[in-house]
mmCIF file of C-alpha atoms in Angstrom:
data_model
loop_
_atom_site.group_PDB
_atom_site.id
_atom_site.type_symbol
_atom_site.label_atom_id
_atom_site.label_comp_id
_atom_site.label_asym_id
_atom_site.label_seq_id
_atom_site.Cartn_x
_atom_site.Cartn_y
_atom_site.Cartn_z
ATOM 1 C CA VAL F 1 78.853 379.991 123.520
ATOM 2 C CA THR F 2 81.513 381.268 121.193
ATOM 3 C CA GLY F 3 84.960 380.135 122.026
ATOM 4 C CA LEU F 4 88.302 380.169 120.332
ATOM 5 C CA GLY F 5 89.093 382.189 117.240
ATOM 6 C CA SER F 6 88.753 381.008 113.689
ATOM 7 C CA ASP F 7 92.020 379.095 113.746
ATOM 8 C CA ALA F 8 92.998 377.311 116.898
ATOM 9 C CA GLY F 9 96.715 377.856 116.350
ATOM 10 C CA GLY F 10 96.337 381.603 116.134
ATOM 11 C CA SER F 11 94.175 381.688 119.215
ATOM 12 C CA LEU F 12 96.618 379.640 121.216
ATOM 13 C CA ARG F 13 99.439 381.920 120.166
ATOM 14 C CA SER F 14 97.331 384.941 121.027
ATOM 15 C CA ALA F 15 96.474 383.484 124.423
ATOM 16 C CA ALA F 16 100.128 382.785 125.086
ATOM 17 C CA LEU F 17 101.079 386.341 124.161
ATOM 18 C CA HIS F 18 98.352 387.766 126.379
ATOM 19 C CA ALA F 19 99.455 385.558 129.259
ATOM 20 C CA ALA F 20 103.064 386.606 128.816
ATOM 21 C CA GLY F 21 101.969 390.224 128.736
ATOM 22 C CA SER F 22 99.908 389.800 131.885
ATOM 23 C CA ALA F 23 102.870 388.211 133.644
ATOM 24 C CA PHE F 24 105.006 391.152 132.590
ATOM 25 C CA ASP F 25 102.310 393.519 133.866
ATOM 26 C CA ALA F 26 102.525 391.927 137.291
ATOM 27 C CA ILE F 27 106.158 393.009 137.413
ATOM 28 C CA VAL F 28 105.727 396.452 135.888
ATOM 29 C CA ALA F 29 102.433 397.585 137.413
ATOM 30 C CA PRO F 30 103.694 398.171 140.984
ATOM 31 C CA PHE F 31 106.177 400.677 139.576
ATOM 32 C CA ALA F 32 103.860 402.210 136.984
ATOM 33 C CA ALA F 33 101.257 402.762 139.692
ATOM 34 C CA LEU F 34 103.638 405.168 141.385
ATOM 35 C CA ARG F 35 103.294 407.615 138.511
ATOM 36 C CA ARG F 36 101.086 410.553 139.269
ATOM 37 C CA LYS F 37 98.654 409.878 136.423
ATOM 38 C CA HIS F 38 97.950 406.406 137.797
ATOM 39 C CA ARG F 39 97.455 407.458 141.397
ATOM 40 C CA VAL F 40 93.715 407.846 141.144
ATOM 41 C CA ALA F 41 92.339 405.524 143.798
ATOM 42 C CA ALA F 42 93.546 407.730 146.614
ATOM 43 C CA ALA F 43 91.838 410.737 145.082
ATOM 44 C CA THR F 44 88.612 408.813 144.681
ATOM 45 C CA LEU F 45 88.674 407.332 148.128
ATOM 46 C CA ARG F 46 89.515 410.734 149.605
ATOM 47 C CA ALA F 47 86.620 412.311 147.720
ATOM 48 C CA ALA F 48 84.411 409.602 149.133
ATOM 49 C CA GLY F 49 85.769 410.095 152.624
ATOM 50 C CA LEU F 50 87.096 406.558 152.791
ATOM 51 C CA PRO F 51 90.311 405.276 154.349
ATOM 52 C CA LEU F 52 93.252 405.258 151.967
ATOM 53 C CA ARG F 53 95.124 402.207 153.139
ATOM 54 C CA ARG F 54 94.282 400.089 150.075
ATOM 55 C CA ALA F 55 94.701 402.893 147.552
ATOM 56 C CA TYR F 56 98.060 401.733 146.226
ATOM 57 C CA ALA F 57 96.881 398.147 145.768
ATOM 58 C CA ILE F 58 93.839 399.423 143.880
ATOM 59 C CA ASP F 59 96.050 401.545 141.629
ATOM 60 C CA VAL F 60 98.235 398.544 140.842
ATOM 61 C CA ARG F 61 95.191 396.510 139.856
ATOM 62 C CA ARG F 62 93.967 399.397 137.765
ATOM 63 C CA VAL F 63 97.263 399.679 135.904
ATOM 64 C CA ARG F 64 97.241 395.955 135.198
ATOM 65 C CA ALA F 65 93.699 396.234 133.845
ATOM 66 C CA LEU F 66 94.616 399.212 131.666
ATOM 67 C CA ARG F 67 97.574 397.373 130.173
ATOM 68 C CA ARG F 68 95.447 394.283 129.558
ATOM 69 C CA HIS F 69 92.819 396.359 127.772
ATOM 70 C CA ARG F 70 95.473 398.061 125.689
ATOM 71 C CA ARG F 71 96.719 394.694 124.469
ATOM 72 C CA LEU F 72 93.188 393.674 123.644
ATOM 73 C CA ARG F 73 92.602 396.854 121.647
ATOM 74 C CA ARG F 74 95.806 396.340 119.694
ATOM 75 C CA ALA F 75 94.781 392.783 118.863
ATOM 76 C CA LEU F 76 91.377 393.986 117.712
ATOM 77 C CA ARG F 77 92.901 396.664 115.513
ATOM 78 C CA ARG F 78 95.245 394.171 113.926
ATOM 79 C CA ARG F 79 92.960 391.215 113.445
ATOM 80 C CA GLY F 80 89.428 392.358 114.164
ATOM 81 C CA PRO F 81 86.943 390.520 116.362
ATOM 82 C CA SER F 82 88.387 387.140 115.374
ATOM 83 C CA ALA F 83 91.403 388.052 117.509
ATOM 84 C CA ILE F 84 89.590 387.449 120.746
ATOM 85 C CA ALA F 85 88.281 384.401 122.518
ATOM 86 C CA VAL F 86 84.967 384.943 124.234
ATOM 87 C CA ARG F 87 83.275 383.203 127.061
ATOM 88 C CA TRP F 88 79.620 384.115 127.122
ATOM 89 C CA GLU F 89 77.228 383.844 129.994
ATOM 90 C CA GLY F 90 73.598 384.594 129.293
ATOM 91 C CA LEU F 91 73.838 385.124 125.544
ATOM 92 C CA GLU F 92 70.604 383.175 125.175
ATOM 93 C CA ARG F 93 68.832 385.959 127.056
ATOM 94 C CA LEU F 94 69.760 388.358 124.313
ATOM 95 C CA THR F 95 68.916 386.024 121.448
ATOM 96 C CA GLU F 96 65.525 385.308 123.011
ATOM 97 C CA ALA F 97 64.835 389.021 123.307
ATOM 98 C CA VAL F 98 65.814 389.544 119.671
ATOM 99 C CA ARG F 99 63.602 386.662 118.572
ATOM 100 C CA ALA F 100 60.648 388.256 120.327
ATOM 101 C CA GLY F 101 60.876 391.011 117.700
ATOM 102 C CA ARG F 102 60.562 394.051 119.952
ATOM 103 C CA GLY F 103 64.183 395.002 119.828
ATOM 104 C CA ALA F 104 66.567 394.891 122.760
ATOM 105 C CA ILE F 105 68.472 397.551 124.686
ATOM 106 C CA LEU F 106 71.892 396.469 125.859
ATOM 107 C CA VAL F 107 73.141 398.648 128.685
ATOM 108 C CA SER F 108 76.814 398.673 129.589
ATOM 109 C CA THR F 109 78.770 400.852 131.976
ATOM 110 C CA HIS F 110 81.605 403.193 131.249
ATOM 111 C CA GLY F 111 84.946 401.711 132.124
ATOM 112 C CA GLY F 112 86.114 398.239 131.429
ATOM 113 C CA PRO F 113 87.339 396.926 128.094
ATOM 114 C CA ARG F 114 85.142 399.214 126.030
ATOM 115 C CA ASP F 115 85.797 397.507 122.697
ATOM 116 C CA ALA F 116 85.314 394.008 124.030
ATOM 117 C CA ILE F 117 81.527 393.957 124.116
ATOM 118 C CA PRO F 118 80.921 395.019 120.492
ATOM 119 C CA ALA F 119 83.666 392.645 119.375
ATOM 120 C CA ALA F 120 82.131 389.770 121.302
ATOM 121 C CA LEU F 121 78.701 390.591 119.906
ATOM 122 C CA LEU F 122 80.102 390.565 116.393
ATOM 123 C CA ARG F 123 81.601 387.169 117.084
ATOM 124 C CA ALA F 124 78.134 386.012 118.123
ATOM 125 C CA GLY F 125 76.597 387.385 114.921
ATOM 126 C CA ILE F 126 74.889 390.321 116.602
ATOM 127 C CA VAL F 127 75.645 393.808 115.321
ATOM 128 C CA PRO F 128 74.011 396.325 117.632
ATOM 129 C CA LEU F 129 73.459 399.962 116.879
ATOM 130 C CA GLN F 130 75.800 401.657 119.320
ATOM 131 C CA VAL F 131 74.959 405.024 120.777
ATOM 132 C CA ARG F 132 78.315 406.536 121.557
ATOM 133 C CA GLN F 133 80.041 409.864 121.838
ATOM 134 C CA ALA F 134 83.392 408.726 120.512
ATOM 135 C CA ASP F 135 84.252 407.467 117.086
ATOM 136 C CA PRO F 136 83.611 403.781 116.571
ATOM 137 C CA PRO F 137 86.655 401.520 116.666
ATOM 138 C CA PRO F 138 88.188 400.980 113.229
ATOM 139 C CA TRP F 139 87.115 397.357 113.050
ATOM 140 C CA ALA F 140 83.414 398.011 113.687
ATOM 141 C CA PRO F 141 80.989 398.543 110.850
ATOM 142 C CA ALA F 142 80.598 402.302 110.889
ATOM 143 C CA SER F 143 76.965 402.122 109.875
ATOM 144 C CA ARG F 144 76.098 400.430 113.130
ATOM 145 C CA ALA F 145 77.021 403.282 115.397
ATOM 146 C CA VAL F 146 75.335 406.602 115.898
ATOM 147 C CA VAL F 147 78.010 408.985 117.093
ATOM 148 C CA PHE F 148 77.121 412.244 118.754
ATOM 149 C CA ASP F 149 79.178 415.218 119.816
ATOM 150 C CA ALA F 150 78.826 415.482 123.587
ATOM 151 C CA ARG F 151 80.043 419.078 123.398
ATOM 152 C CA GLY F 152 77.303 420.003 120.962
ATOM 153 C CA PRO F 153 73.750 421.140 121.682
ATOM 154 C CA ALA F 154 71.144 418.802 123.134
ATOM 155 C CA SER F 155 69.860 418.145 119.612
ATOM 156 C CA GLU F 156 73.082 416.185 118.949
ATOM 157 C CA ARG F 157 72.263 413.672 121.634
ATOM 158 C CA ALA F 158 68.569 413.755 120.817
ATOM 159 C CA ARG F 159 69.371 412.813 117.217
ATOM 160 C CA ALA F 160 71.224 409.760 118.502
ATOM 161 C CA LEU F 161 68.303 408.773 120.722
ATOM 162 C CA VAL F 162 65.782 409.243 117.915
ATOM 163 C CA THR F 163 67.941 407.023 115.698
ATOM 164 C CA ALA F 164 68.088 404.415 118.441
ATOM 165 C CA LEU F 165 64.323 404.525 118.914
ATOM 166 C CA ALA F 166 63.774 403.961 115.204
ATOM 167 C CA ALA F 167 66.155 400.988 115.304
ATOM 168 C CA LEU F 168 64.355 399.452 118.276
ATOM 169 C CA ARG F 169 61.005 399.825 116.585
ATOM 170 C CA GLY F 170 62.487 397.852 113.708
ATOM 171 C CA GLY F 171 63.397 395.026 116.094
ATOM 172 C CA ASP F 172 67.064 395.963 116.254
ATOM 173 C CA VAL F 173 69.537 395.735 119.118
ATOM 174 C CA VAL F 174 70.777 399.028 120.581
ATOM 175 C CA ARG F 175 73.668 399.428 122.974
ATOM 176 C CA ILE F 176 73.790 402.442 125.258
ATOM 177 C CA THR F 177 75.659 403.334 128.426
ATOM 178 C CA LEU F 178 74.232 403.300 131.905
ATOM 179 C CA GLU F 179 75.636 406.646 132.914
ATOM 180 C CA GLY F 180 74.811 408.738 129.877
ATOM 181 C CA HIS F 181 77.377 410.943 128.228
ATOM 182 C CA ALA F 182 80.382 412.600 129.778
ATOM 183 C CA ARG F 183 79.112 416.157 129.853
ATOM 184 C CA ARG F 184 75.855 415.791 131.663
ATOM 185 C CA ARG F 185 77.003 418.237 134.314
ATOM 186 C CA ALA F 186 74.583 419.407 136.923
ATOM 187 C CA ARG F 187 71.555 417.830 135.320
ATOM 188 C CA ALA F 188 72.832 414.350 135.962
ATOM 189 C CA GLU F 189 70.854 412.444 138.481
ATOM 190 C CA HIS F 190 72.922 410.533 140.945
ATOM 191 C CA ARG F 191 72.359 407.065 142.207
ATOM 192 C CA ALA F 192 74.054 405.332 145.094
ATOM 193 C CA ARG F 193 75.919 402.576 143.352
ATOM 194 C CA LEU F 194 79.414 401.195 143.115
ATOM 195 C CA GLY F 195 79.705 400.106 146.692
ATOM 196 C CA ARG F 196 78.819 403.262 148.586
ATOM 197 C CA LEU F 197 79.831 405.820 145.991
ATOM 198 C CA GLU F 198 77.137 407.755 144.208
ATOM 199 C CA VAL F 199 77.720 408.026 140.504
ATOM 200 C CA PRO F 200 75.738 409.545 137.607
ATOM 201 C CA ALA F 201 72.860 407.691 136.030
ATOM 202 C CA GLY F 202 71.584 408.400 132.541
ATOM 203 C CA GLY F 203 67.958 408.189 131.504
ATOM 204 C CA GLY F 204 68.377 407.108 127.885
ATOM 205 C CA ALA F 205 67.827 403.388 128.338
ATOM 206 C CA ALA F 206 64.710 403.821 130.470
ATOM 207 C CA ALA F 207 63.169 406.323 128.056
ATOM 208 C CA LEU F 208 63.921 404.124 125.056
ATOM 209 C CA ALA F 209 62.382 401.123 126.824
ATOM 210 C CA ARG F 210 59.257 403.075 127.640
ATOM 211 C CA LEU F 211 58.848 404.480 124.145
ATOM 212 C CA SER F 212 59.701 401.304 122.236
ATOM 213 C CA GLY F 213 58.545 398.502 124.526
ATOM 214 C CA ALA F 214 61.957 396.841 124.154
ATOM 215 C CA PRO F 215 63.462 395.046 127.155
ATOM 216 C CA VAL F 216 66.683 396.234 128.790
ATOM 217 C CA LEU F 217 69.530 393.785 129.263
ATOM 218 C CA PRO F 218 72.594 394.743 131.318
ATOM 219 C CA ILE F 219 75.893 393.526 129.921
ATOM 220 C CA VAL F 220 79.381 393.543 131.453
ATOM 221 C CA ALA F 221 82.747 392.344 130.225
ATOM 222 C CA SER F 222 86.145 391.665 131.681
ATOM 223 C CA VAL F 223 89.440 390.433 130.261
ATOM 224 C CA GLY F 224 91.212 387.483 131.783
ATOM 225 C CA PHE F 225 94.890 386.745 132.307
ATOM 226 C CA ALA F 226 95.248 385.108 128.883
ATOM 227 C CA GLY F 227 93.174 387.708 127.082
ATOM 228 C CA ARG F 228 89.938 385.802 127.046
ATOM 229 C CA VAL F 229 86.941 388.102 127.233
ATOM 230 C CA ARG F 230 84.213 387.128 129.612
ATOM 231 C CA VAL F 231 80.874 388.681 128.740
ATOM 232 C CA VAL F 232 77.870 388.354 131.014
ATOM 233 C CA VAL F 233 74.345 389.302 129.956
ATOM 234 C CA GLY F 234 71.870 389.861 132.764
ATOM 235 C CA ALA F 235 68.223 388.893 132.738
ATOM 236 C CA ALA F 236 65.973 390.899 130.455
ATOM 237 C CA ILE F 237 64.095 393.677 132.220
ATOM 238 C CA ALA F 238 60.785 394.035 130.450
ATOM 239 C CA PRO F 239 59.016 397.394 130.552
ATOM 240 C CA THR F 240 55.575 397.457 132.059
ATOM 241 C CA SER F 241 52.945 397.204 129.353
ATOM 242 C CA SER F 242 51.352 400.620 129.508
ATOM 243 C CA PRO F 243 53.283 403.167 131.539
ATOM 244 C CA ARG F 244 50.935 405.964 132.603
ATOM 245 C CA ASP F 245 53.432 408.138 134.385
ATOM 246 C CA ALA F 246 56.611 408.526 132.343
ATOM 247 C CA ALA F 247 58.701 409.881 135.211
ATOM 248 C CA ALA F 248 57.636 407.112 137.564
ATOM 249 C CA PHE F 249 58.248 404.512 134.889
ATOM 250 C CA ASP F 250 61.727 405.815 134.144
ATOM 251 C CA ALA F 251 62.644 405.989 137.825
ATOM 252 C CA GLU F 252 61.482 402.446 138.401
ATOM 253 C CA MET F 253 63.264 401.171 135.288
ATOM 254 C CA LYS F 254 66.504 402.855 136.296
ATOM 255 C CA GLU F 255 66.252 401.296 139.720
ATOM 256 C CA ARG F 256 65.681 397.853 138.226
ATOM 257 C CA VAL F 257 68.618 398.268 135.869
ATOM 258 C CA HIS F 258 70.922 399.346 138.686
ATOM 259 C CA GLU F 259 69.843 396.398 140.793
ATOM 260 C CA ALA F 260 70.571 394.125 137.850
ATOM 261 C CA PHE F 261 74.069 395.587 137.574
ATOM 262 C CA GLU F 262 74.653 395.053 141.257
ATOM 263 C CA ARG F 263 73.770 391.396 140.770
ATOM 264 C CA LEU F 264 76.103 391.143 137.787
ATOM 265 C CA PHE F 265 78.928 392.750 139.711
ATOM 266 C CA ALA F 266 78.358 390.384 142.598
ATOM 267 C CA HIS F 267 78.622 387.567 140.081
ATOM 268 C CA ASP F 268 81.672 389.018 138.360
ATOM 269 C CA PRO F 269 84.058 390.901 140.693
ATOM 270 C CA ALA F 270 86.334 391.720 137.749
ATOM 271 C CA ALA F 271 83.518 393.690 136.140
ATOM 272 C CA ARG F 272 82.957 395.510 139.416
ATOM 273 C CA PHE F 273 86.569 396.498 139.432
ATOM 274 C CA GLU F 274 86.193 397.830 135.905
ATOM 275 C CA ARG F 275 83.420 399.989 137.200
ATOM 276 C CA LEU F 276 85.734 401.342 139.841
ATOM 277 C CA ARG F 277 88.210 402.156 137.134
ATOM 278 C CA TRP F 278 85.529 404.204 135.437
ATOM 279 C CA ALA F 279 84.411 405.824 138.671
ATOM 280 C CA VAL F 280 87.849 407.095 139.515
ATOM 281 C CA GLU F 281 87.920 408.822 136.170
ATOM 282 C CA ILE F 282 84.653 410.659 136.605
ATOM 283 C CA GLY F 283 86.400 413.907 137.238
ATOM 284 C CA THR F 284 84.845 414.891 133.939
ATOM 285 C CA TRP F 285 81.432 414.117 135.399
ATOM 286 C CA GLY F 286 82.120 415.945 138.640
ATOM 287 C CA ARG F 287 83.025 414.684 142.065
ATOM 288 C CA PRO F 288 81.296 411.587 143.331
ATOM 289 C CA ARG F 289 78.742 412.481 145.925
ATOM 290 C CA LEU F 290 79.117 411.736 149.577
ATOM 291 C CA PRO F 291 79.183 408.147 150.661
ATOM 292 C CA VAL F 292 77.836 406.403 153.701
ATOM 293 C CA ALA F 293 80.342 407.024 156.465
ATOM 294 C CA SER F 294 80.701 403.389 157.407
ATOM 295 C CA ALA F 295 81.829 402.337 153.946
ATOM 296 C CA THR F 296 85.266 400.827 153.615
ATOM 297 C CA PRO F 297 87.519 400.661 150.550
ATOM 298 C CA ALA F 298 86.721 396.981 150.347
ATOM 299 C CA GLU F 299 83.019 397.773 150.087
ATOM 300 C CA ALA F 300 83.674 400.408 147.493
ATOM 301 C CA VAL F 301 85.672 398.217 145.181
ATOM 302 C CA ALA F 302 84.955 394.601 146.020
ATOM 303 C CA VAL A 1 44.123 424.966 111.504
ATOM 304 C CA THR A 2 47.254 427.124 111.882
ATOM 305 C CA ALA A 3 46.086 428.303 115.283
ATOM 306 C CA ASP A 4 45.295 424.738 116.265
ATOM 307 C CA LEU A 5 48.740 423.643 115.180
ATOM 308 C CA ARG A 6 50.380 426.390 117.180
ATOM 309 C CA THR A 7 48.294 425.581 120.237
ATOM 310 C CA ALA A 8 49.015 421.864 119.948
ATOM 311 C CA LEU A 9 52.734 422.450 119.547
ATOM 312 C CA ALA A 10 52.846 424.852 122.483
ATOM 313 C CA ALA A 11 51.029 422.341 124.651
ATOM 314 C CA LEU A 12 53.435 419.621 123.594
ATOM 315 C CA LEU A 13 56.486 421.771 124.300
ATOM 316 C CA GLY A 14 55.106 422.780 127.662
ATOM 317 C CA SER A 15 54.560 419.152 128.636
ATOM 318 C CA VAL A 16 58.016 417.875 127.630
ATOM 319 C CA ALA A 17 59.932 420.736 129.261
ATOM 320 C CA ARG A 18 61.515 420.085 132.644
ATOM 321 C CA PRO A 19 59.964 421.523 134.688
ATOM 322 C CA PRO A 20 56.765 421.723 132.635
ATOM 323 C CA ALA A 21 56.151 425.134 131.123
ATOM 324 C CA ASP A 22 52.983 427.142 130.635
ATOM 325 C CA PRO A 23 52.120 426.873 126.915
ATOM 326 C CA ALA A 24 50.674 430.390 127.013
ATOM 327 C CA SER A 25 54.071 431.747 127.973
ATOM 328 C CA LEU A 26 55.737 430.564 124.786
ATOM 329 C CA GLU A 27 56.639 433.301 122.335
ATOM 330 C CA ASP A 28 57.893 432.918 118.783
ATOM 331 C CA ASP A 29 61.436 433.617 119.868
ATOM 332 C CA THR A 30 61.375 431.408 122.954
ATOM 333 C CA SER A 31 64.559 429.374 122.786
ATOM 334 C CA LEU A 32 64.165 425.626 122.989
ATOM 335 C CA LEU A 33 67.864 424.866 123.389
ATOM 336 C CA GLY A 34 70.129 426.587 125.879
ATOM 337 C CA GLY A 35 68.121 429.380 127.518
ATOM 338 C CA GLY A 36 64.330 429.523 127.436
ATOM 339 C CA LEU A 37 62.894 426.032 127.725
ATOM 340 C CA ASP A 38 66.399 424.558 127.785
ATOM 341 C CA LEU A 39 65.276 421.160 126.543
ATOM 342 C CA ASP A 40 67.679 418.311 127.175
ATOM 343 C CA SER A 41 68.116 415.323 124.888
ATOM 344 C CA LEU A 42 65.474 413.215 126.637
ATOM 345 C CA SER A 43 62.959 416.048 126.463
ATOM 346 C CA MET A 44 63.690 416.385 122.771
ATOM 347 C CA LEU A 45 63.146 412.658 122.313
ATOM 348 C CA GLU A 46 59.761 413.036 124.006
ATOM 349 C CA LEU A 47 59.092 416.007 121.753
ATOM 350 C CA VAL A 48 59.818 414.004 118.618
ATOM 351 C CA VAL A 49 57.541 411.186 119.796
ATOM 352 C CA GLY A 50 54.895 413.758 120.651
ATOM 353 C CA LEU A 51 55.149 415.187 117.142
ATOM 354 C CA GLU A 52 54.558 411.694 115.788
ATOM 355 C CA ARG A 53 51.344 411.603 117.766
ATOM 356 C CA LEU A 54 50.430 414.860 116.075
ATOM 357 C CA GLY A 55 51.040 413.132 112.761
ATOM 358 C CA VAL A 56 54.445 414.595 111.954
ATOM 359 C CA GLU A 57 57.259 412.124 111.456
ATOM 360 C CA VAL A 58 60.659 413.581 112.294
ATOM 361 C CA PRO A 59 63.563 411.659 110.744
ATOM 362 C CA PRO A 60 66.728 411.605 112.871
ATOM 363 C CA GLN A 61 68.676 413.755 110.429
ATOM 364 C CA ASP A 62 66.133 416.533 110.955
ATOM 365 C CA VAL A 63 66.805 416.737 114.689
ATOM 366 C CA THR A 64 69.086 419.731 114.344
ATOM 367 C CA PRO A 65 69.449 423.151 115.977
ATOM 368 C CA ASP A 66 68.151 424.724 112.768
ATOM 369 C CA HIS A 67 64.739 423.155 113.280
ATOM 370 C CA PHE A 68 64.651 423.102 117.085
ATOM 371 C CA ARG A 69 66.231 426.451 117.958
ATOM 372 C CA THR A 70 63.100 428.411 118.828
ATOM 373 C CA PHE A 71 59.367 427.932 118.976
ATOM 374 C CA SER A 72 58.958 429.630 115.610
ATOM 375 C CA THR A 73 61.651 427.566 113.827
ATOM 376 C CA LEU A 74 60.026 424.391 115.115
ATOM 377 C CA LEU A 75 56.612 425.626 114.066
ATOM 378 C CA ASP A 76 57.971 426.383 110.595
ATOM 379 C CA TYR A 77 59.521 422.943 110.419
ATOM 380 C CA VAL A 78 56.293 421.225 111.456
ATOM 381 C CA ARG A 79 54.406 423.208 108.838
ATOM 382 C CA SER A 80 56.930 422.241 106.173
ATOM 383 C CA ARG A 81 56.725 418.580 107.121
ATOM 384 C CA ARG A 82 52.984 418.821 107.074
ATOM 385 C CA ALA A 83 53.128 420.159 103.558
ATOM 386 C CA GLU A 84 55.084 417.136 102.396
ATOM 387 C CA PRO A 85 52.715 414.357 101.292
ATOM 388 C CA SER A 86 54.941 411.642 102.775
ATOM 389 C CA ALA A 87 54.989 413.303 106.166
ATOM 390 C CA GLY A 88 51.271 412.999 106.696
ATOM 391 C CA GLY A 89 48.917 415.644 108.062
ATOM 392 C CA VAL A 90 48.737 417.089 111.508
ATOM 393 C CA ALA A 91 45.943 415.564 113.515
ATOM 394 C CA SER A 92 44.743 418.691 115.209
#
């Protein structure tokens, strides 16, 4: 829906720079992936009990993605959201949900170009309230993020959720992550997603949907060769009208959201790869749980 | 009314705890965060919504350890909010 930046010349130059950078990455990444800090796929695949033969190729792709995201972040810091070109798919799903007046819960995953989604939303004239544990990026309106200290007591995170609930009741758009925060430790429920790897699943989106009546919309983003951001919004998942059993409602909602992400990832392999990039970094969340023995690296990442 | 408020709050806390707790087991110094009930953020969200149903609006900036540390600090907070005209009365 939204396309090139405010001036076509600047966007073309930006696209050319991104493309040149991506071409350079293709040369550099095979070497950079040899560095210990970038050799993460093998560790993940080993933890999952999967064969390691594609680990190096996965690490190279990961390095290229990291470098691409870094360029995007630099462009955003320098020029703000107008620096990026966005290709939307499914934006109308979000605008329809907003028009309905019950608020909307955008759910994104950890990993991927984390600043791309809020920047793309700004370009589309939507300023969501972001529930996040890190400081907002410098170009985002600070008032539109509720930042919590993940190392603090549970009241820190509860304050963020209460703020989000109030925003939803006012018909606002809230963005929250699928997995919850990074220090959920043993309490985290695990769901079998990302190919055959089980990864943490947060309950914030489901609880907010139940308490506010707002629909949940999954959203994923990826960055292309020339720096264009592709953002895909999944179909709105409406909460059932009168949930009697909160636990059952939340479990069902989480399942529906995960299924929606699986469909999005099937539609956008680049976004699935971003999820892998996040998954290999979940050492802070704890080891991924055991996979199905027949899984292959291709199933885990493709 | 004070006894009703205490009973209602204990019942609410017992229902939002995971696993649910016996309201009768709650003492004044029962910790809500960390040990004791060990409420997580989602339980606290349910607690805040439950307090709304009791007629006590809890603004986000009030969701702090000072107010939610123990049963007695929460009870004191609810009483103070109840005393404020804008907060509304407790429907107990």
